[in-house]
PDB file of C-alpha atoms in Angstrom:
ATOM      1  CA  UNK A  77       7.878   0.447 -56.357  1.00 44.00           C
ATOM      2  CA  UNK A  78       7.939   2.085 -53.177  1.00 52.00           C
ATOM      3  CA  UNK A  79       7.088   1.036 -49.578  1.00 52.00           C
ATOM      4  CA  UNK A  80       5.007   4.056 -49.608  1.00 54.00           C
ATOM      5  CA  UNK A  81       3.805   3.482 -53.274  1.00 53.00           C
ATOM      6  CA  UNK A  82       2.586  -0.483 -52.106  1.00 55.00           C
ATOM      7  CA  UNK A  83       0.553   0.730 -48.982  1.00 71.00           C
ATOM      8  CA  UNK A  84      -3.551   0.464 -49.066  1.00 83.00           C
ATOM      9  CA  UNK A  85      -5.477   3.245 -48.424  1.00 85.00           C
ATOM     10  CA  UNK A  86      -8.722   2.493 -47.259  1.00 93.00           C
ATOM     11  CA  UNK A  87     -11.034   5.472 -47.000  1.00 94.00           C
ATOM     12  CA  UNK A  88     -13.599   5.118 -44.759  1.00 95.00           C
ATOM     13  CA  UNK A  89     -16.106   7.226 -42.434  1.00 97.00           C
ATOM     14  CA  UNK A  90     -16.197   6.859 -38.373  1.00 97.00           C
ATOM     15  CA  UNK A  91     -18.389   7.105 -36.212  1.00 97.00           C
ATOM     16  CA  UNK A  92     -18.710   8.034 -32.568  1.00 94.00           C
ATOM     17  CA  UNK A  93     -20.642  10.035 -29.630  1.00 94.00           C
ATOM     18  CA  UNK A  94     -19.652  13.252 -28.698  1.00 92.00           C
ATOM     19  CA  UNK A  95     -19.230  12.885 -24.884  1.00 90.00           C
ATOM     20  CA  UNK A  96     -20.840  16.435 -24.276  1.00 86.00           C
ATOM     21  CA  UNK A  97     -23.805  16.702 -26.199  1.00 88.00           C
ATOM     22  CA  UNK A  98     -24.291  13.121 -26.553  1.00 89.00           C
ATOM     23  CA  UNK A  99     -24.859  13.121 -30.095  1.00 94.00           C
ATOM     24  CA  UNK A 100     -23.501  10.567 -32.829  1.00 95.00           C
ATOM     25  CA  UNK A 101     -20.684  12.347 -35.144  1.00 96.00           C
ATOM     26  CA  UNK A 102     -18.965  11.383 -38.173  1.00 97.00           C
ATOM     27  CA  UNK A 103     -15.419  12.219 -39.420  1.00 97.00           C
ATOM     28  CA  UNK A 104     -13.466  10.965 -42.169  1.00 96.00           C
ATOM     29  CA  UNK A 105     -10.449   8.209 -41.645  1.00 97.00           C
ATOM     30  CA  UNK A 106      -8.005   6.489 -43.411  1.00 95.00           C
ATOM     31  CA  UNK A 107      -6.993   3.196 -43.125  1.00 95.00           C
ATOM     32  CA  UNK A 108      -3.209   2.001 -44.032  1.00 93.00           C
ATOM     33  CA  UNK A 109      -2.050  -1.097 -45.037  1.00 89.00           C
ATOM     34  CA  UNK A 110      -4.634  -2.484 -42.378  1.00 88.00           C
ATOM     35  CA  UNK A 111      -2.939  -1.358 -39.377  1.00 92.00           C
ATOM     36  CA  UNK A 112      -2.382   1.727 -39.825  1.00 95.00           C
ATOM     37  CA  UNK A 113      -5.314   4.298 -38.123  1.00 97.00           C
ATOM     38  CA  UNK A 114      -5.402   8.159 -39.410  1.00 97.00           C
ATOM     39  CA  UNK A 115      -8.188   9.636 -38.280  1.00 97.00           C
ATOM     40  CA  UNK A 116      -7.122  13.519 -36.583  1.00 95.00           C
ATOM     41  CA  UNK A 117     -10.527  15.568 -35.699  1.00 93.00           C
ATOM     42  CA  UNK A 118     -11.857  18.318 -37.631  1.00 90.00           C
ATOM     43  CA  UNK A 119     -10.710  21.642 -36.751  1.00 86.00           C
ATOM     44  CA  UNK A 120      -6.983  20.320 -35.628  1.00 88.00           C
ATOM     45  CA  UNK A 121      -5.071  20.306 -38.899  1.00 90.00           C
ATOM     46  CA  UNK A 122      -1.681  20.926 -37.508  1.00 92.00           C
ATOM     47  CA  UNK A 123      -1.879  17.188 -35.795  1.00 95.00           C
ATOM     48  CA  UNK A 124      -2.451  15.698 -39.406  1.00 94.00           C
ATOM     49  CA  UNK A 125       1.202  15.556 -40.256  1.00 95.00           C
ATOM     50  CA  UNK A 126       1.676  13.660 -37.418  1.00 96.00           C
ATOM     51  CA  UNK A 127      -1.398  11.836 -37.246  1.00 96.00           C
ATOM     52  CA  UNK A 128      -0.289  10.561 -40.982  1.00 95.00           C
ATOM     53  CA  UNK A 129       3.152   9.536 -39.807  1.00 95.00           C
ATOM     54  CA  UNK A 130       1.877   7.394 -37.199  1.00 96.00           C
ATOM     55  CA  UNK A 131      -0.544   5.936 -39.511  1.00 95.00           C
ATOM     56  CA  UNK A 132       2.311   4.582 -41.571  1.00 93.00           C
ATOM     57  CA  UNK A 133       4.468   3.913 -38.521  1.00 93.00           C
ATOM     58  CA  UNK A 134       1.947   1.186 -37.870  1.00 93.00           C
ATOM     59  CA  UNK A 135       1.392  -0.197 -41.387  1.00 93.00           C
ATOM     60  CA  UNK A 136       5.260  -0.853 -41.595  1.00 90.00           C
ATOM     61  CA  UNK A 137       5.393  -2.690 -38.654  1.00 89.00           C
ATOM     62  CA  UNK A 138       8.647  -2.459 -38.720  1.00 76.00           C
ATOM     63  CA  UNK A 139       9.164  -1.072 -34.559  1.00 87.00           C
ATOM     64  CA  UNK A 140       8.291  -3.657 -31.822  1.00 90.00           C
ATOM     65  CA  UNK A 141       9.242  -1.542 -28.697  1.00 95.00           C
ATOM     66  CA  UNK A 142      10.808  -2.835 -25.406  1.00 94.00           C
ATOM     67  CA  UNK A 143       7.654  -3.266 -22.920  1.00 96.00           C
ATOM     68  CA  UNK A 144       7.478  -2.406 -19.260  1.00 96.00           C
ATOM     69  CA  UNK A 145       4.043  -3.758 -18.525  1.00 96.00           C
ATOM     70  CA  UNK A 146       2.071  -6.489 -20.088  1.00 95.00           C
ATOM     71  CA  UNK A 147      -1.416  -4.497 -18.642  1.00 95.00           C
ATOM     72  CA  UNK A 148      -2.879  -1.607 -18.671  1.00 95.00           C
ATOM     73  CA  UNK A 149      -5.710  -0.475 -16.806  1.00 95.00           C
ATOM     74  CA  UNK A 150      -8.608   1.392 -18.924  1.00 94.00           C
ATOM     75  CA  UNK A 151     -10.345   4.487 -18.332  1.00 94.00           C
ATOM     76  CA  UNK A 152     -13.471   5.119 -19.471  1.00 91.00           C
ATOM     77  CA  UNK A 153     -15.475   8.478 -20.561  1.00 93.00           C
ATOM     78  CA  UNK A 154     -18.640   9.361 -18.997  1.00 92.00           C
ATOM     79  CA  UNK A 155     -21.547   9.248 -21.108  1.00 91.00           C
ATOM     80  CA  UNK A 156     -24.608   8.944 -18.374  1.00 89.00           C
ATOM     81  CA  UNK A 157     -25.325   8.088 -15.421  1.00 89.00           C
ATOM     82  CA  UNK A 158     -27.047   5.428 -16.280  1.00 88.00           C
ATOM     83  CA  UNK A 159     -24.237   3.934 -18.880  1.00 87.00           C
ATOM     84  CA  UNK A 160     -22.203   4.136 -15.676  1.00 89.00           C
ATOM     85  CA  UNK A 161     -24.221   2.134 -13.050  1.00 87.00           C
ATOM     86  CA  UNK A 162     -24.530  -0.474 -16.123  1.00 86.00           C
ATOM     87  CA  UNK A 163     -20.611  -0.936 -15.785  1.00 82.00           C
ATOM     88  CA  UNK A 164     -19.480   0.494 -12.769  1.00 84.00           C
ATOM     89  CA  UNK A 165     -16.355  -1.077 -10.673  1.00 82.00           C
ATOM     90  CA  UNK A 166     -15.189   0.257  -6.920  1.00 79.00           C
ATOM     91  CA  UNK A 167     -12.603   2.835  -7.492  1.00 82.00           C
ATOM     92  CA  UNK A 168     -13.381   3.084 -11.433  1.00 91.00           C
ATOM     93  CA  UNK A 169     -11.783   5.590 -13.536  1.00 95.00           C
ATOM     94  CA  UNK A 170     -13.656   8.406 -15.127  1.00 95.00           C
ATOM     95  CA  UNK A 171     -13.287  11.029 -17.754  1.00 96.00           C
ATOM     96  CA  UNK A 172     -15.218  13.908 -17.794  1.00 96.00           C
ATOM     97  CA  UNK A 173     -15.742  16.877 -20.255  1.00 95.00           C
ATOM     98  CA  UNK A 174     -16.989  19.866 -18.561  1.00 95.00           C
ATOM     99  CA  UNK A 175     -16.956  23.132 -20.166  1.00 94.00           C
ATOM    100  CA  UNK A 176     -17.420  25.355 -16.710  1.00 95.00           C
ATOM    101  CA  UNK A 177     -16.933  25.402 -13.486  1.00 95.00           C
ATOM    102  CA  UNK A 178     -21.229  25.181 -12.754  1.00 96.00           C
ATOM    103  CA  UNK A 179     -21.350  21.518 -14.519  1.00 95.00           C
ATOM    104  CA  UNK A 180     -18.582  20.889 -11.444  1.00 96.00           C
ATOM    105  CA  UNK A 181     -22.363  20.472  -9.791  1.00 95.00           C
ATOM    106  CA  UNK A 182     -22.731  16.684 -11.617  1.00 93.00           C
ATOM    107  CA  UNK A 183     -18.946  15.908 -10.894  1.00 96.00           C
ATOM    108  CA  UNK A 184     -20.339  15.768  -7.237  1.00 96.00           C
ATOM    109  CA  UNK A 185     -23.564  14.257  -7.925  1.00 95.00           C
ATOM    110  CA  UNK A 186     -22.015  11.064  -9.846  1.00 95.00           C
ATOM    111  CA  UNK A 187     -19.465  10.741  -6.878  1.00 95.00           C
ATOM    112  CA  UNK A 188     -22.629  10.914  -4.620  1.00 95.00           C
ATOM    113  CA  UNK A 189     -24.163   8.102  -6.475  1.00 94.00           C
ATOM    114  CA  UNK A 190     -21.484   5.557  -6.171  1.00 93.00           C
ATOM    115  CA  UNK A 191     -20.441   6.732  -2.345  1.00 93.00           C
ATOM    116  CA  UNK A 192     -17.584   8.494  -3.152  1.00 93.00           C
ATOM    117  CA  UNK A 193     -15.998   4.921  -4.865  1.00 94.00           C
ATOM    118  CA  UNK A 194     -15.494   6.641  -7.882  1.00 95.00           C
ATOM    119  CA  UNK A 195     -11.978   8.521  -9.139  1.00 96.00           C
ATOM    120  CA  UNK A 196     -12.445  11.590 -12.084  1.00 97.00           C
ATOM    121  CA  UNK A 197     -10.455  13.330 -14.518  1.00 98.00           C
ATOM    122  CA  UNK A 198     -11.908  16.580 -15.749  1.00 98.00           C
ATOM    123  CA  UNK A 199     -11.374  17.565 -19.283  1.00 97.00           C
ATOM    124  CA  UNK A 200     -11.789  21.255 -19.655  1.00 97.00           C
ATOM    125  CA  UNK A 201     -10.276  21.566 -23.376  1.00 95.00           C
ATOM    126  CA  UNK A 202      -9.422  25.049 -22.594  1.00 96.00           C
ATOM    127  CA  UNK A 203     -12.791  26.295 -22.247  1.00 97.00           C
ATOM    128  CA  UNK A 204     -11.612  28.464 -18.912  1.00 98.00           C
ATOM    129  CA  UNK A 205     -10.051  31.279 -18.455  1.00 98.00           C
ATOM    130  CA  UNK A 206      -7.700  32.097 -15.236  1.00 98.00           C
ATOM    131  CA  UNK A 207      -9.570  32.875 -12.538  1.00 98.00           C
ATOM    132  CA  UNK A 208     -11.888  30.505 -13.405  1.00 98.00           C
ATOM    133  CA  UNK A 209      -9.567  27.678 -13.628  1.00 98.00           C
ATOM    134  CA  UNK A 210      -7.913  28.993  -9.846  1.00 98.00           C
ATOM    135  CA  UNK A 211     -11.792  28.577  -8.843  1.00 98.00           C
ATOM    136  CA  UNK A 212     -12.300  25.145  -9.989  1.00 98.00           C
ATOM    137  CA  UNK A 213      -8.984  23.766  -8.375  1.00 98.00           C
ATOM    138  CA  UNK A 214      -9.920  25.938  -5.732  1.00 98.00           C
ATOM    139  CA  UNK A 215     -13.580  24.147  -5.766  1.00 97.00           C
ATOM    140  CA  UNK A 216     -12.437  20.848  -6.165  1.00 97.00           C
ATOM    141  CA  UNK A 217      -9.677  20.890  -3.075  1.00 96.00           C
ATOM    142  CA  UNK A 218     -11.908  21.973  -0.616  1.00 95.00           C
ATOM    143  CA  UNK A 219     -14.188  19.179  -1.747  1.00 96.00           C
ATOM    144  CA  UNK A 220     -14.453  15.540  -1.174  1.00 96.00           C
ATOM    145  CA  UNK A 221     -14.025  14.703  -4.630  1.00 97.00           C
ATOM    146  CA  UNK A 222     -11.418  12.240  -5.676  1.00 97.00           C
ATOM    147  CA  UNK A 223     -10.141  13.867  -8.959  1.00 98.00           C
ATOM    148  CA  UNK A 224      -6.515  12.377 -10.411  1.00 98.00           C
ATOM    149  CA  UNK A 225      -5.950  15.189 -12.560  1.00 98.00           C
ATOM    150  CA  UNK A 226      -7.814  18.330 -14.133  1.00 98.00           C
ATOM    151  CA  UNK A 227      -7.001  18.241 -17.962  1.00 98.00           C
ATOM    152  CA  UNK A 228      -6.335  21.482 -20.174  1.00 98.00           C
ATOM    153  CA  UNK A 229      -8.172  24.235 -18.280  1.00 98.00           C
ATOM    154  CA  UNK A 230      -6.341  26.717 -20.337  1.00 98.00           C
ATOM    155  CA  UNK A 231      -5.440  27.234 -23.781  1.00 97.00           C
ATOM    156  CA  UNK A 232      -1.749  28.033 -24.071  1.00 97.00           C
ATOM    157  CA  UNK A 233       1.515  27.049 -22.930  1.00 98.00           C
ATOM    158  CA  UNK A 234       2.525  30.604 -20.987  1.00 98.00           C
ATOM    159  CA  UNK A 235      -1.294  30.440 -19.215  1.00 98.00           C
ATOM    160  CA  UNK A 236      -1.017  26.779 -18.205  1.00 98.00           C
ATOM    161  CA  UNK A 237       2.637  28.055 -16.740  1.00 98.00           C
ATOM    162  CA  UNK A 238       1.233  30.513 -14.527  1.00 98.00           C
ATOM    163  CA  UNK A 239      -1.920  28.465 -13.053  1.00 98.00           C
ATOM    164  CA  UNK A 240       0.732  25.572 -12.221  1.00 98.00           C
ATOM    165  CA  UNK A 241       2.747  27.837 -10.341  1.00 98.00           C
ATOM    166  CA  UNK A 242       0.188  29.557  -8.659  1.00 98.00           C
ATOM    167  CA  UNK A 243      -1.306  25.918  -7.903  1.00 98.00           C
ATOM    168  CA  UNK A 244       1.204  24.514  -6.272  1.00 97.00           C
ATOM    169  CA  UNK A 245       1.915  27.718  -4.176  1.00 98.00           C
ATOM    170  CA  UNK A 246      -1.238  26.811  -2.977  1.00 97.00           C
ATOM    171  CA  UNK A 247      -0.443  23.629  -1.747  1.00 97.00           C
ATOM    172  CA  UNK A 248      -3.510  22.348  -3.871  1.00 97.00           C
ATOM    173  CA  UNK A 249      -3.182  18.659  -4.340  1.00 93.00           C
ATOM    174  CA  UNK A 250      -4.944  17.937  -7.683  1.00 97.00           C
ATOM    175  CA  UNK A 251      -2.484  17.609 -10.704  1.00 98.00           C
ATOM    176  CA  UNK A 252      -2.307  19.618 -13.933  1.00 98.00           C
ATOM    177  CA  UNK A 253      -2.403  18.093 -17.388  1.00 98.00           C
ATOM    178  CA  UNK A 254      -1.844  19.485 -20.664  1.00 98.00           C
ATOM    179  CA  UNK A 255      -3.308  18.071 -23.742  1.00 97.00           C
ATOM    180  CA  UNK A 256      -3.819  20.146 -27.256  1.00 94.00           C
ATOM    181  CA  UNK A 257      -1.817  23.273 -26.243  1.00 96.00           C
ATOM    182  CA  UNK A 258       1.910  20.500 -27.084  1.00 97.00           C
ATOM    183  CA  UNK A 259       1.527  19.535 -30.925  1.00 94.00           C
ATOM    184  CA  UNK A 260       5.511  18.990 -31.451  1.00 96.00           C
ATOM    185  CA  UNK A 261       8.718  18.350 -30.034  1.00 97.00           C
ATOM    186  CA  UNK A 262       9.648  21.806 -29.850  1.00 97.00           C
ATOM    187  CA  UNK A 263       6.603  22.695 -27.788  1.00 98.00           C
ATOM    188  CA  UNK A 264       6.814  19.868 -25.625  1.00 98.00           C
ATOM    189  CA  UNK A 265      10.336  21.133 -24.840  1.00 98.00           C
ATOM    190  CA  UNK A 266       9.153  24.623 -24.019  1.00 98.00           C
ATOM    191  CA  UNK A 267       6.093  23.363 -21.834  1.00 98.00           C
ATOM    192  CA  UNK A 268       8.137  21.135 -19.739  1.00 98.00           C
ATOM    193  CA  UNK A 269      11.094  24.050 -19.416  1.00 98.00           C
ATOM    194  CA  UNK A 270       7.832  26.241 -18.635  1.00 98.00           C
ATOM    195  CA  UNK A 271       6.619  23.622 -15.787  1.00 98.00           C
ATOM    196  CA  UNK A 272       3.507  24.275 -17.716  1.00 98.00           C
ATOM    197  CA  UNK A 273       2.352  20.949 -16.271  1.00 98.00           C
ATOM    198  CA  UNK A 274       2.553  17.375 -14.204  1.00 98.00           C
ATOM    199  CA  UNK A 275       1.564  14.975 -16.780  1.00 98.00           C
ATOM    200  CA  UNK A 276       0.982  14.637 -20.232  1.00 98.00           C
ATOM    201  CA  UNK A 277      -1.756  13.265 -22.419  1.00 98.00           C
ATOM    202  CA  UNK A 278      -0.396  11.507 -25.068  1.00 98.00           C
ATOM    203  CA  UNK A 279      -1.784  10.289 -27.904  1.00 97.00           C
ATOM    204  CA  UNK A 280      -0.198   8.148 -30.848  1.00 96.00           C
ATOM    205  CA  UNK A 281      -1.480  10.288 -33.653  1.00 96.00           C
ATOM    206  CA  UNK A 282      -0.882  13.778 -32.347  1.00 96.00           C
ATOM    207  CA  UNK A 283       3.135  12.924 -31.422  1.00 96.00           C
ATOM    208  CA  UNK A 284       3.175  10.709 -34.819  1.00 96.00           C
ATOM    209  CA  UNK A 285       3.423   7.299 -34.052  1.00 96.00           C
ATOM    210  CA  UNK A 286       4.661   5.092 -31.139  1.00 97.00           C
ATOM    211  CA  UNK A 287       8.369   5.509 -31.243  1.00 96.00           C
ATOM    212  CA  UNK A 288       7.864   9.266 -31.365  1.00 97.00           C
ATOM    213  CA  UNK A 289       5.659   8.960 -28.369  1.00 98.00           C
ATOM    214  CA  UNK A 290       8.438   7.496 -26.307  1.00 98.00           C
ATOM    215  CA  UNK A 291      10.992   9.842 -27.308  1.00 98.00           C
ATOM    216  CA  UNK A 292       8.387  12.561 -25.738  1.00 98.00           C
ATOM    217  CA  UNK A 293       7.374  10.534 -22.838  1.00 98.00           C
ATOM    218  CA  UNK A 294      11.510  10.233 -22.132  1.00 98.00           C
ATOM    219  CA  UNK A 295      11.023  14.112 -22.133  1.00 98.00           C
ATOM    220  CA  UNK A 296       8.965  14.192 -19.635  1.00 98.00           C
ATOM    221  CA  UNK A 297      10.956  11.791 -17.322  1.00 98.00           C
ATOM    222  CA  UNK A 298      14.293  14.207 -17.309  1.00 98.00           C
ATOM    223  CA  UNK A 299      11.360  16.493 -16.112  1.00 98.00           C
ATOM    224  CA  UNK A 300      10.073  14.645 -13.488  1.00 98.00           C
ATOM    225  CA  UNK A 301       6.406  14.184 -14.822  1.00 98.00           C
ATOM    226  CA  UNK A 302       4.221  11.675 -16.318  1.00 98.00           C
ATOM    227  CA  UNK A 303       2.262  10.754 -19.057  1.00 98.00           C
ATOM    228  CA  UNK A 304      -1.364   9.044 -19.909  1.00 98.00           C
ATOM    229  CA  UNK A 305      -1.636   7.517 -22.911  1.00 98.00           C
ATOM    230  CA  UNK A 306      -5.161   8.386 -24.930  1.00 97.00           C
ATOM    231  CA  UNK A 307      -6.707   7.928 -28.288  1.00 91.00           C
ATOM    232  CA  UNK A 308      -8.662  10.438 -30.512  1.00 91.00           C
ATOM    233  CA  UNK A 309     -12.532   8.923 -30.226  1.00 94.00           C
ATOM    234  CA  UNK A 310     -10.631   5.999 -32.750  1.00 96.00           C
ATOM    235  CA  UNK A 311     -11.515   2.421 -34.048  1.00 97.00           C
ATOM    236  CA  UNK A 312     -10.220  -0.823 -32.512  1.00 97.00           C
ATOM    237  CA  UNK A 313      -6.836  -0.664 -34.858  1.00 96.00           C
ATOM    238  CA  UNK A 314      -5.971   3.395 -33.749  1.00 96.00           C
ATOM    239  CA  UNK A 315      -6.325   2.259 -30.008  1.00 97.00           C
ATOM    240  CA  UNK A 316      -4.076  -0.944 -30.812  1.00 96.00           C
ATOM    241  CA  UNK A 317      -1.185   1.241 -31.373  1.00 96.00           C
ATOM    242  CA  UNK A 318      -2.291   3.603 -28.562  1.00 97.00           C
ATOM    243  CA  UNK A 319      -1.678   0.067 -25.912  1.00 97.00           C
ATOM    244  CA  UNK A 320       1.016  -0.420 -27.508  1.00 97.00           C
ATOM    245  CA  UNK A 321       2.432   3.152 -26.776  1.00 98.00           C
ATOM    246  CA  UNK A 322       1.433   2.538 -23.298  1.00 98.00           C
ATOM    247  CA  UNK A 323       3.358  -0.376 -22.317  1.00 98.00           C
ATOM    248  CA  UNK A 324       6.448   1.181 -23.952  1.00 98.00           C
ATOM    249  CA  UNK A 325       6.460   4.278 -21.259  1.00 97.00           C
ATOM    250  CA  UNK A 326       8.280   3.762 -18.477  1.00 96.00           C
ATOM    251  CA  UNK A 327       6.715   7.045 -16.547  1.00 98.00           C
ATOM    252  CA  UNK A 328       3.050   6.121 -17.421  1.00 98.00           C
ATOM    253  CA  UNK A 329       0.556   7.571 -15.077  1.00 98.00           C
ATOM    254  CA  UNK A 330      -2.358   5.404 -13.710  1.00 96.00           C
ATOM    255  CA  UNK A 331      -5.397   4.491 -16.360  1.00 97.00           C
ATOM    256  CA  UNK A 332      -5.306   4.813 -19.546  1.00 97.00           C
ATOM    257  CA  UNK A 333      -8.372   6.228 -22.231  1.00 95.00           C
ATOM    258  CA  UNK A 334      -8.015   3.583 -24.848  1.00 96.00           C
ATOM    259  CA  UNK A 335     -11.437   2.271 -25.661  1.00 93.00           C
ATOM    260  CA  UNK A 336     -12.297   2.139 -29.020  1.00 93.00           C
ATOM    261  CA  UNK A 337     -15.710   4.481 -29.287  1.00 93.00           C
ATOM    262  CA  UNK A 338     -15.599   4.663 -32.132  1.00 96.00           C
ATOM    263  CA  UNK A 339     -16.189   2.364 -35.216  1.00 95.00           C
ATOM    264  CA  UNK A 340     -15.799   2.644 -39.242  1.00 95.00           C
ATOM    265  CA  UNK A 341     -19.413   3.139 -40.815  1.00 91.00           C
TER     266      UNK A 341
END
């Protein structure tokens, strides 16, 4: 019998809330050999190759990387306001999903609230189109708003190309990350050839599995940029293998989003 033959396959159901509309949603997930975390969203089905091979990756347990941190510092995603005062640390790190430039309006009202103490990273997942995207990094560098990055304005590859270049002929300060638009090795090479971006959001489940994920974060390096290591919304044993990915990066930016928000149901 087969490695692959012996594994346990757990099906389960997890839970989490939807950062935008605040509402609890429910996905299907796989467990593997009790380590292993599969759990790609809905509506992404080209990351479920890779989100399997991870999976597997994990329940093998065969690859203990070399580490180049013992810590890793967390950030978290904004829920509400008041979640946030609950928890909130001087010079905390927050995600937030926006979906225009308008809801930039409670960006500056949360940085109001906590005196400016308070560093962002805007997740647009490509809701934008150019000239609004040029707007909000427009917006945001003439503001006092301390934002570390602004996260998939755009949709593809060539369009996240152009805004970077136009960007930095701007002189604006705030860095570009890409997200969804890289969902392989071959367009991770053509994003990075494309300067499509300064950093990288990877995730353990969309590059398929930790060793992968180092391979593409060594990518980056010859390219001079960075990557922040993420989960998917997953249970305590997904984001396990998502620190673990982190403090195998050499290149790893600031923060990192692995919390586990969600949990099997």
């Amino acid at each position: 019998m087969s490695f692959t033959e012996r594994l346990q396959f757990e099906k389960r159901i997890i839970e989490w809330k939807d950062p935008v509309s605040g509402n609890l949603l429910r996905r299907p997930a796989a467990f593997i050999g009790g380590s292993g975390e599969f759990s790609p969203m809905p509506g992404y089905s080209r990351f479920w190759k890779p989100a399997l091979s991870a999976a597997v990756e994990e329940a093998r347990g065969s690859f203990e990387p070399k580490q180049y941190r013992e810590n890793i510092e967390i950030a978290h995603l904004f829920y509400s306001l008041e979640e946030l005062k609950e928890s909130f640390e001087a010079n905390q790190v927050v995600k937030i999903k926006i979906r225009s430039i308008d809801e930039l309006r409670n960006v500056q009202k949360i940085h109001d609230c906590f005196d400016g103490k308070i560093k962002f990273r805007i997740d647009l997942n490509g809701y934008l189109d150019f000239d609004e995207a040029f707007e909000l990094f427009n917006k945001i560098d003439n503001s006092d708003l301390n934002v570390e990055f602004i996260e998939q304005p755009l949709k593809s590859i060539d369009e996240m190309s152009e805004l970077n270049r136009v960007v930095k002929d701007k002189g604006f300060d705030t860095a570009l990350a890409i997200d969804e638009s890289v969902a392989n090795m071959q367009e991770l090479v053509f994003a990075c050839q494309k300067n499509s971006f300064d950093l990288l959001v990877l995730r353990n489940q969309h590059c398929g599995g930790v060793e992968k994920g180092i391979i593409w974060a060594q990518l980056c390096e010859q390219y001079g940029k960075t990557c922040v290591v993420s989960t998917l919304m997953e249970t305590e044993i997904g984001v396990r293998s998502g620190i673990k990915l982190a403090k195998a990066i050499p290149n790893l930016f600031g923060a990192c989003g692995l919390f586990p928000y969600a949990e099997a149901v």
